[in-house]
XYZ file of C-alpha atoms in Angstrom:
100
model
C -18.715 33.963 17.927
C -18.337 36.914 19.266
C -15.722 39.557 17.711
C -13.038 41.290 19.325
C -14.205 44.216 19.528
C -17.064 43.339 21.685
C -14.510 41.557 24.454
C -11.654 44.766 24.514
C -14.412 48.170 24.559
C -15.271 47.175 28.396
C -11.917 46.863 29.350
C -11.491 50.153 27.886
C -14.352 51.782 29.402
C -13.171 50.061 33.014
C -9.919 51.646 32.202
C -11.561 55.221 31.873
C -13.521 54.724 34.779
C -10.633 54.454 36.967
C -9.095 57.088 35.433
C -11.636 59.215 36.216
C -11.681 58.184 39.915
C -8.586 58.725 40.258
C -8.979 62.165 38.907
C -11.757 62.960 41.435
C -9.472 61.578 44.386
C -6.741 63.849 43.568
C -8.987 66.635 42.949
C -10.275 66.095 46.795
C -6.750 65.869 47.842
C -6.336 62.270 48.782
C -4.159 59.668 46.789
C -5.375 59.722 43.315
C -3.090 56.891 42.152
C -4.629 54.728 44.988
C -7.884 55.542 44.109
C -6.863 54.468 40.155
C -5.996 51.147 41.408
C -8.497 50.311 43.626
C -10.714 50.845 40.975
C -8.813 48.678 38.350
C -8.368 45.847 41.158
C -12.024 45.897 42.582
C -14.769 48.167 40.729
C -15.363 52.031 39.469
C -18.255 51.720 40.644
C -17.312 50.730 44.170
C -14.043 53.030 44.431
C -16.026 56.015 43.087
C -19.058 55.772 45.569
C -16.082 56.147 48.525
C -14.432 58.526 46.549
C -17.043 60.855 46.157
C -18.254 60.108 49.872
C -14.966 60.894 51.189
C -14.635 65.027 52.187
C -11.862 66.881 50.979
C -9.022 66.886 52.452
C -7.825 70.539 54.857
C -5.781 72.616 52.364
C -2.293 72.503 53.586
C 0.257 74.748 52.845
C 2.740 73.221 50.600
C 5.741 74.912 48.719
C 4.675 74.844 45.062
C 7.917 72.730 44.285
C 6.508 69.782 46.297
C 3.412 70.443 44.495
C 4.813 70.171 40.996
C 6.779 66.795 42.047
C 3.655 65.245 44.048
C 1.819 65.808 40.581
C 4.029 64.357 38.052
C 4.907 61.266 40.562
C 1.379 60.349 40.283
C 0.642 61.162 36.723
C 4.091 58.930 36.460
C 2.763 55.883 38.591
C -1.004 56.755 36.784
C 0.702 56.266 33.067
C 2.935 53.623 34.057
C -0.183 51.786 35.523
C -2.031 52.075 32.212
C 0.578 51.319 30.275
C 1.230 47.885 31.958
C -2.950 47.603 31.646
C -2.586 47.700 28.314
C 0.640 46.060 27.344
C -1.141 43.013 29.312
C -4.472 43.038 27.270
C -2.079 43.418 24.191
C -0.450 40.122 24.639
C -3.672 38.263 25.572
C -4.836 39.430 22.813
C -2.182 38.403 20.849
C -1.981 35.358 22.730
C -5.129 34.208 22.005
C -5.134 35.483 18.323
C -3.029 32.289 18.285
C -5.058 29.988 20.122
C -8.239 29.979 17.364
């Protein structure tokens, strides 16, 4: 039998992963929060190959208020996102805490 901890750390670590690649899409200024959940729905791996592939996007001049709200709107959707990740492996978890 194998113990819980085994099952949840590469859920985790998938959950990092995308993290990260959404990090490095909205460092090359592209849609970070896209990249985050392409890489939860399909693979880190996959997602980060294109998003390290893709070239940076031309700086654009932006007022720093549309800046500031383009930020938190993704770090928003981003926490919301892993917050619904892991409200969801909480209640298979203790879901199936019920079904041994």
């Amino acid at each position: 039998m194998m113990s819980d901890g085994f099952l949840i750390f590469p859920a985790y670590f998938w959950i990092a992963l995308s993290i990260a690649i959404g990090m490095v899409g909205s460092a090359k200024g592209r849609g970070g929060f896209s990249y985050f959940i392409g890489s939860l729905l399909f693979s880190p791996l996959v997602v980060g190959v294109v998003a390290l592939g893709v070239p940076p996007k031309p700086d654009q001049v932006m007022p720093s208020e549309a800046v500031k709200q383009s930020s938190m709107r993704e770090g928003v959707l981003a926490l919301t996102a892993l917050t619904m990740v892991v409200g969801v492996g909480v209640v298979m978890a203790f879901l199936n805490q019920g079904a041994v």
